[in-house]
Amino acid sequence: IHESQSCFPNSVSSLSVDAQSLQKQIDELSTFSDTPAPSVTRILYSENDVLARRYIKNLMGLSGLSVREDAVGNIYGRWDGYEPELTPVATGSHIDAIPYSGKYDGVVGVLGAIEAINVLRRSGFKPKRSLEVILFTSEEPTRFGISCLGSRLLAGSEALEKALKTTVDGQNISFFDAARSAGYANDQEDLSGVFLKEGSYSAFVELHIEQGPILEEEGISIGIVTAIAAPASIKVDFEGNGGHAGAVLMPNRNDAGLAAAELALAVEKHVLESGSIDTVGTVGILELHPGAINSIPSKSHLEIDTRDIDEKRRNTVIERIHQSAIIISKNRGVGLSEFKIINQDPPALSDKSIIQAMEAASRELDLSHKLMISRAYHDSLFMARISPMGMIFIPCYKGYSHKPEEHASIENIANGVKVLAVTLAKLSLN
Amino acid sequence: IHESQSCFPNSVSSLSVDAQSLQKQIDELSTFSDTPAPSVTRILYSENDVLARRYIKNLMGLSGLSVREDAVGNIYGRWDGYEPELTPVATGSHIDAIPYSGKYDGVVGVLGAIEAINVLRRSGFKPKRSLEVILFTSEEPTRFGISCLGSRLLAGSEALEKALKTTVDGQNISFFDAARSAGYANDQEDLSGVFLKEGSYSAFVELHIEQGPILEEEGISIGIVTAIAAPASIKVDFEGNGGHAGAVLMPNRNDAGLAAAELALAVEKHVLESGSIDTVGTVGILELHPGAINSIPSKSHLEIDTRDIDEKRRNTVIERIHQSAIIISKNRGVGLSEFKIINQDPPALSDKSIIQAMEAASRELDLSHKLMISRAYHDSLFMARISPMGMIFIPCYKGYSHKPEEHASIENIANGVKVLAVTLAKLSLN
Ligand SMILES: [Mn+2]
Ligand SMILES: [Mn+2]
Ligand SMILES: [Mn+2]
Ligand SMILES: [Mn+2]
């Protein structure tokens, strides 16, 4: 008997996504923002983040999921299977949004997961393994400089658990004070309850916009992710003597801002030297102190992101950036007071049987699909440490992401939700 | 009869500065700061600025000066001469402080001016021309991007009067709302009362720390300023497409942050190309938008300061910076959405008879002195538009300024106060 027939009495083509409600939810969620529409800014543990979380928990409840939250605010919504002793199948993504970004990144994988549950319920499906929808805390590194904070911790990072005890945000608010202000971390500073054991899930699948232009350009509905590129992030601080912009003559300067400018250009140079189209590097943060037009910068701070699907090649780029930072510091007589690799994660591979399930689902739904790699990282990168993992991509407008113009059509989102629903059904019965 | 004997019955060597009180006032004034000691941050019309102004007005009153304020908060303290119909002699400086700067820049020329008045009173001196101490509003461009706001307006800048109607700060607070919150600008938006006619003063003298290392290195007590270098400031904005730091491949990027980094280095290059030690240029502000580690900068903003004692040479540097901005914009496919010259002031020359008065005062006080140029600009640059002008410099530690380590010894300050007092006396009798 064909696998899809064992879960859906009728053909999968009869599965119905409530596209109108889903679009309405995406639009409503986007209003919880610290910046005006069309931009979205939703920072971890902010008032808007708390309101958005409440909105999601309410939707989970309406979809019949039983909700629990852990100490850092990962939110779990569970649909019990008829063999509840089996390890469950999970899906999910994030709803935090970097400053002035868009309304689809992450959100499609949370609201879409809840809608996939609705699709399965409406079809009459009964899960064998339980199904869980997870909202991960702070996929974006905005507030505390730590990406995938929730999934990284959930996947057992003791280094992160330790680091969080002394982590503060740009306003010097501690991680724990921030978490408590949002109603989390009530058991002092013990986060061990957040850890999940390897094998806690039989599968994890994340639905996400591609954040690249390939699917749209090739007119393909579904991307099936085979691997996630390995991200690394670096913080750099330079220090000079500063001084008055009029009075200190050029030969007497050691300008921390110009050191930062040189390093930013060196990042680009070393990335291009790798010779591979798959190597990328970005200076997204560059701050000068004191930041006055008539003051020579006495301090500068850069945050650098570099990624590759080849871990070794990426690490070579990091080494070259470090060498450049040292040389610039010497040549300019500027102190290199910090060169810190914040994270340097290995890439993750999708699980073969999950890839097969996603391919089969796409085929049964008659949706064009292709295998691809994810150049952006996702919570899936960390879920892969404790569970077989897979990701479903949908096309997005011009590949735009992390800006207000980010857009995915509701048709493409609905297709993704259907593939997710069928994939979850298959994995649940596995 | 010798000029100094006509004003001081006793020898000028008997003039006494109350160094202890003056140091106490400098220390007390430094506590009106938005950042912790030893740094000082005093932003126009902030609560601390208002408190500091009150402190100065109180001291003016205690020194027997009659106080008035104009609509933008320039504060005048007057000691009537015995021929009050003659045009008065003025002195003064500013008390606003850029973020994380020190406690002597400007302050020495305000508190020192009040103490010079005290010195003259204690000596039994009676002014013929009235003497005025002026506290200028916002010498620093911190809040509204306009340097020497008070003196520029007072000296008759109609362009500034017009611009202020639409000027807002970084928080989008209008100049007029900010001024009203500090108790100024109560007559709607009419600032014509601030303007002073050319010839309103027979002389203006400013006492200031050197903000350069020359006097200290050469062991000289008094710098007599013959000219003030010509400052210009420029605002530049670049715009690109931004996007996700992982997903957008390098060839598809137009990174506004890297355009800004290139322009910052180009500013340095063009300044050095001038071939003159007197040409300086600084990028004190460089901001990226959205400012997230995993987001390609879609906007960047630079503020550039460049100065020279040769106006033509400085304007050549500005032209080259503009050319570079255009070329960078083309090469990177980034939009140059703004290249705005905010001000491009001519240099100012000190008045010969004031130079002679300052030299004579230094000689009579037996203080080593030298003629020099001011590389930093000052309110004197604008006072020179309506009055004969002169400046007295005193040594400061390592030439440091605009940072917490800025320091001038009380002995050097007291010497400057004495030279100022004697100079004012001479000019008053002139
Ligand atoms: Mn993102
Ligand atoms: Mn995401
Ligand atoms: Mn200054
Ligand atoms: Mn000053």
CSV table of C-alpha atoms in Angstrom, one decimal, chain A residues 216-419:
chain,number,residue,atom,x,y,z
A,216,GLU,CA,12.1,32.3,-8.0
A,217,GLU,CA,14.5,32.6,-11.0
A,218,GLU,CA,14.1,29.0,-12.0
A,219,GLY,CA,10.3,28.9,-11.4
A,220,ILE,CA,10.5,26.0,-8.9
A,221,SER,CA,8.0,25.7,-6.0
A,222,ILE,CA,9.9,23.8,-3.4
A,223,GLY,CA,13.6,23.6,-2.4
A,224,ILE,CA,14.7,20.5,-0.5
A,225,VAL,CA,17.7,21.4,1.6
A,226,THR,CA,20.5,18.9,1.7
A,227,ALA,CA,23.0,21.0,3.8
A,228,ILE,CA,23.2,24.2,5.8
A,229,ALA,CA,26.3,26.4,5.3
A,230,ALA,CA,28.6,26.8,8.2
A,231,PRO,CA,28.4,30.2,9.9
A,232,ALA,CA,31.0,31.9,12.0
A,233,SER,CA,30.9,35.3,13.7
A,234,ILE,CA,33.7,37.5,14.9
A,235,LYS,CA,33.8,40.6,17.1
A,236,VAL,CA,36.7,43.0,16.7
A,237,ASP,CA,37.7,46.1,18.7
A,238,PHE,CA,40.4,48.6,17.8
A,239,GLU,CA,41.6,51.4,20.1
A,240,GLY,CA,43.6,54.5,19.4
A,241,ASN,CA,44.3,57.8,21.1
A,242,GLY,CA,41.4,59.7,19.5
A,243,GLY,CA,41.6,63.5,19.9
A,244,HIS,CA,40.4,66.7,18.3
A,245,ALA,CA,39.7,66.5,14.6
A,246,GLY,CA,41.1,69.9,14.0
A,247,ALA,CA,44.1,69.9,16.3
A,248,VAL,CA,45.8,66.5,15.9
A,249,LEU,CA,47.9,66.5,12.7
A,250,MET,CA,47.7,63.5,10.4
A,251,PRO,CA,51.1,62.0,11.3
A,252,ASN,CA,50.2,62.0,15.0
A,253,ARG,CA,47.0,60.1,14.6
A,254,ASN,CA,46.1,56.5,15.2
A,255,ASP,CA,42.5,56.5,14.1
A,256,ALA,CA,40.5,53.5,15.2
A,257,GLY,CA,37.8,54.2,12.7
A,258,LEU,CA,40.2,54.0,9.7
A,259,ALA,CA,41.5,50.7,11.1
A,260,ALA,CA,37.9,49.4,11.1
A,261,ALA,CA,37.4,50.7,7.5
A,262,GLU,CA,40.5,48.8,6.4
A,263,LEU,CA,39.5,45.6,8.1
A,264,ALA,CA,36.0,45.8,6.5
A,265,LEU,CA,37.6,46.0,3.1
A,266,ALA,CA,40.0,43.2,4.0
A,267,VAL,CA,37.0,40.9,4.9
A,268,GLU,CA,35.7,41.4,1.4
A,269,LYS,CA,39.1,40.8,-0.1
A,270,HIS,CA,39.8,37.5,1.8
A,271,VAL,CA,36.3,36.2,1.0
A,272,LEU,CA,36.9,36.9,-2.7
A,273,GLU,CA,40.3,35.3,-2.5
A,274,SER,CA,38.7,32.0,-1.5
A,275,GLY,CA,37.8,31.6,-5.2
A,276,SER,CA,34.5,29.9,-4.4
A,277,ILE,CA,31.1,31.5,-5.0
A,278,ASP,CA,30.0,29.7,-1.8
A,279,THR,CA,32.2,31.8,0.5
A,280,VAL,CA,30.5,35.0,1.8
A,281,GLY,CA,31.6,37.5,4.4
A,282,THR,CA,29.8,40.6,5.8
A,283,VAL,CA,30.6,43.5,8.1
A,284,GLY,CA,27.0,44.2,9.3
A,285,ILE,CA,28.1,46.2,12.4
A,286,LEU,CA,30.7,48.9,12.5
A,287,GLU,CA,30.5,51.4,15.3
A,288,LEU,CA,32.8,54.4,16.1
A,289,HIS,CA,33.4,55.9,19.5
A,290,PRO,CA,32.8,58.7,20.5
A,291,GLY,CA,30.9,59.2,17.3
A,292,ALA,CA,31.2,63.0,16.8
A,293,ILE,CA,32.1,64.7,13.6
A,294,ASN,CA,34.9,66.7,15.2
A,295,SER,CA,36.5,63.8,17.1
A,296,ILE,CA,39.0,61.3,15.8
A,297,PRO,CA,37.5,57.8,16.6
A,298,SER,CA,39.3,56.4,19.7
A,299,LYS,CA,37.5,53.1,19.5
A,300,SER,CA,35.9,51.1,16.8
A,301,HIS,CA,33.9,47.9,17.0
A,302,LEU,CA,33.1,45.5,14.1
A,303,GLU,CA,31.0,42.4,13.9
A,304,ILE,CA,31.9,40.1,11.0
A,305,ASP,CA,29.8,37.2,9.7
A,306,THR,CA,31.4,34.7,7.3
A,307,ARG,CA,30.0,31.4,6.0
A,308,ASP,CA,30.7,28.6,3.6
A,309,ILE,CA,29.5,25.2,2.8
A,310,ASP,CA,33.1,24.1,3.2
A,311,GLU,CA,34.1,24.5,6.9
A,312,LYS,CA,37.9,24.4,6.2
A,313,ARG,CA,37.7,27.0,3.5
A,314,ARG,CA,35.7,29.3,5.8
A,315,ASN,CA,38.2,28.8,8.6
A,316,THR,CA,41.0,29.9,6.3
A,317,VAL,CA,39.1,33.1,5.6
A,318,ILE,CA,38.8,33.7,9.4
A,319,GLU,CA,42.6,33.1,9.8
A,320,ARG,CA,43.3,35.7,7.0
A,321,ILE,CA,40.9,38.2,8.6
A,322,HIS,CA,42.8,37.8,11.9
A,323,GLN,CA,46.1,38.3,10.2
A,324,SER,CA,44.8,41.4,8.5
A,325,ALA,CA,43.6,42.8,11.8
A,326,ILE,CA,47.0,42.3,13.3
A,327,ILE,CA,48.8,43.9,10.4
A,328,ILE,CA,46.4,46.9,10.3
A,329,SER,CA,46.8,47.3,14.0
A,330,LYS,CA,50.6,47.4,13.6
A,331,ASN,CA,50.7,49.7,10.6
A,332,ARG,CA,48.3,52.2,12.2
A,333,GLY,CA,49.7,52.1,15.7
A,334,VAL,CA,46.2,51.1,16.8
A,335,GLY,CA,45.5,48.6,19.6
A,336,LEU,CA,43.7,45.4,18.6
A,337,SER,CA,42.0,45.1,22.0
A,338,GLU,CA,39.7,42.2,20.9
A,339,PHE,CA,39.5,39.6,18.1
A,340,LYS,CA,37.0,37.1,19.3
A,341,ILE,CA,35.4,34.3,17.4
A,342,ILE,CA,31.9,34.2,18.9
A,343,ASN,CA,30.9,31.1,17.1
A,344,GLN,CA,32.4,28.9,14.4
A,345,ASP,CA,29.8,26.2,13.8
A,346,PRO,CA,30.2,23.2,11.6
A,347,PRO,CA,27.8,22.8,8.7
A,348,ALA,CA,24.9,20.4,9.0
A,349,LEU,CA,23.6,17.7,6.6
A,350,SER,CA,20.0,16.8,6.1
A,351,ASP,CA,18.9,13.3,7.0
A,352,LYS,CA,18.5,11.1,3.9
A,353,SER,CA,15.2,9.6,4.9
A,354,ILE,CA,13.8,13.1,5.6
A,355,ILE,CA,15.0,14.3,2.2
A,356,GLN,CA,13.2,11.3,0.6
A,357,ALA,CA,10.0,12.1,2.6
A,358,MET,CA,10.1,15.8,1.4
A,359,GLU,CA,10.8,14.7,-2.2
A,360,ALA,CA,7.9,12.1,-2.1
A,361,ALA,CA,5.6,14.8,-0.6
A,362,SER,CA,6.5,17.3,-3.4
A,363,ARG,CA,6.0,14.6,-6.0
A,364,GLU,CA,2.6,13.5,-4.7
A,365,LEU,CA,1.5,17.2,-4.5
A,366,ASP,CA,2.7,17.6,-8.1
A,367,LEU,CA,5.0,20.5,-7.1
A,368,SER,CA,8.3,21.2,-8.9
A,369,HIS,CA,11.2,20.8,-6.5
A,370,LYS,CA,15.0,20.7,-6.4
A,371,LEU,CA,17.7,19.8,-4.0
A,372,MET,CA,19.7,22.8,-2.8
A,373,ILE,CA,21.9,24.0,0.0
A,374,SER,CA,21.0,26.7,2.6
A,375,ARG,CA,23.4,29.5,2.6
A,376,ALA,CA,21.6,31.1,5.5
A,377,TYR,CA,21.8,29.2,8.8
A,378,HIS,CA,18.6,28.3,10.7
A,379,ASP,CA,17.6,26.6,14.0
A,380,SER,CA,17.7,23.4,11.9
A,381,LEU,CA,21.5,23.7,12.1
A,382,PHE,CA,21.4,23.1,15.8
A,383,MET,CA,18.4,20.7,15.8
A,384,ALA,CA,20.6,18.5,13.6
A,385,ARG,CA,22.8,17.9,16.7
A,386,ILE,CA,20.0,16.1,18.5
A,387,SER,CA,17.7,14.9,15.7
A,388,PRO,CA,17.6,13.8,12.0
A,389,MET,CA,16.9,17.1,10.2
A,390,GLY,CA,15.4,18.4,7.0
A,391,MET,CA,14.4,21.8,5.6
A,392,ILE,CA,11.8,22.9,3.0
A,393,PHE,CA,12.4,26.2,1.1
A,394,ILE,CA,9.9,28.2,-0.8
A,395,PRO,CA,10.6,31.0,-3.3
A,396,CYS,CA,10.8,34.6,-2.1
A,397,TYR,CA,10.7,37.8,-4.1
A,398,LYS,CA,14.2,38.5,-5.7
A,399,GLY,CA,15.8,36.5,-2.8
A,400,TYR,CA,15.3,39.6,-0.6
A,401,SER,CA,15.5,39.0,3.1
A,402,HIS,CA,16.3,41.0,6.2
A,403,LYS,CA,14.7,44.0,4.8
A,404,PRO,CA,11.2,45.4,4.5
A,405,GLU,CA,10.9,44.3,0.8
A,406,GLU,CA,11.1,40.6,1.9
A,407,HIS,CA,8.1,38.9,0.4
A,408,ALA,CA,6.7,35.4,-0.3
A,409,SER,CA,3.4,34.9,-2.2
A,410,ILE,CA,0.6,33.2,-0.3
A,411,GLU,CA,0.5,30.6,-3.1
A,412,ASN,CA,4.1,29.6,-2.5
A,413,ILE,CA,3.6,29.7,1.3
A,414,ALA,CA,0.5,27.4,0.9
A,415,ASN,CA,2.6,25.0,-1.3
A,416,GLY,CA,5.2,24.9,1.4
A,417,VAL,CA,2.6,24.2,4.1
A,418,LYS,CA,1.2,21.3,2.1
A,419,VAL,CA,4.7,19.8,1.6
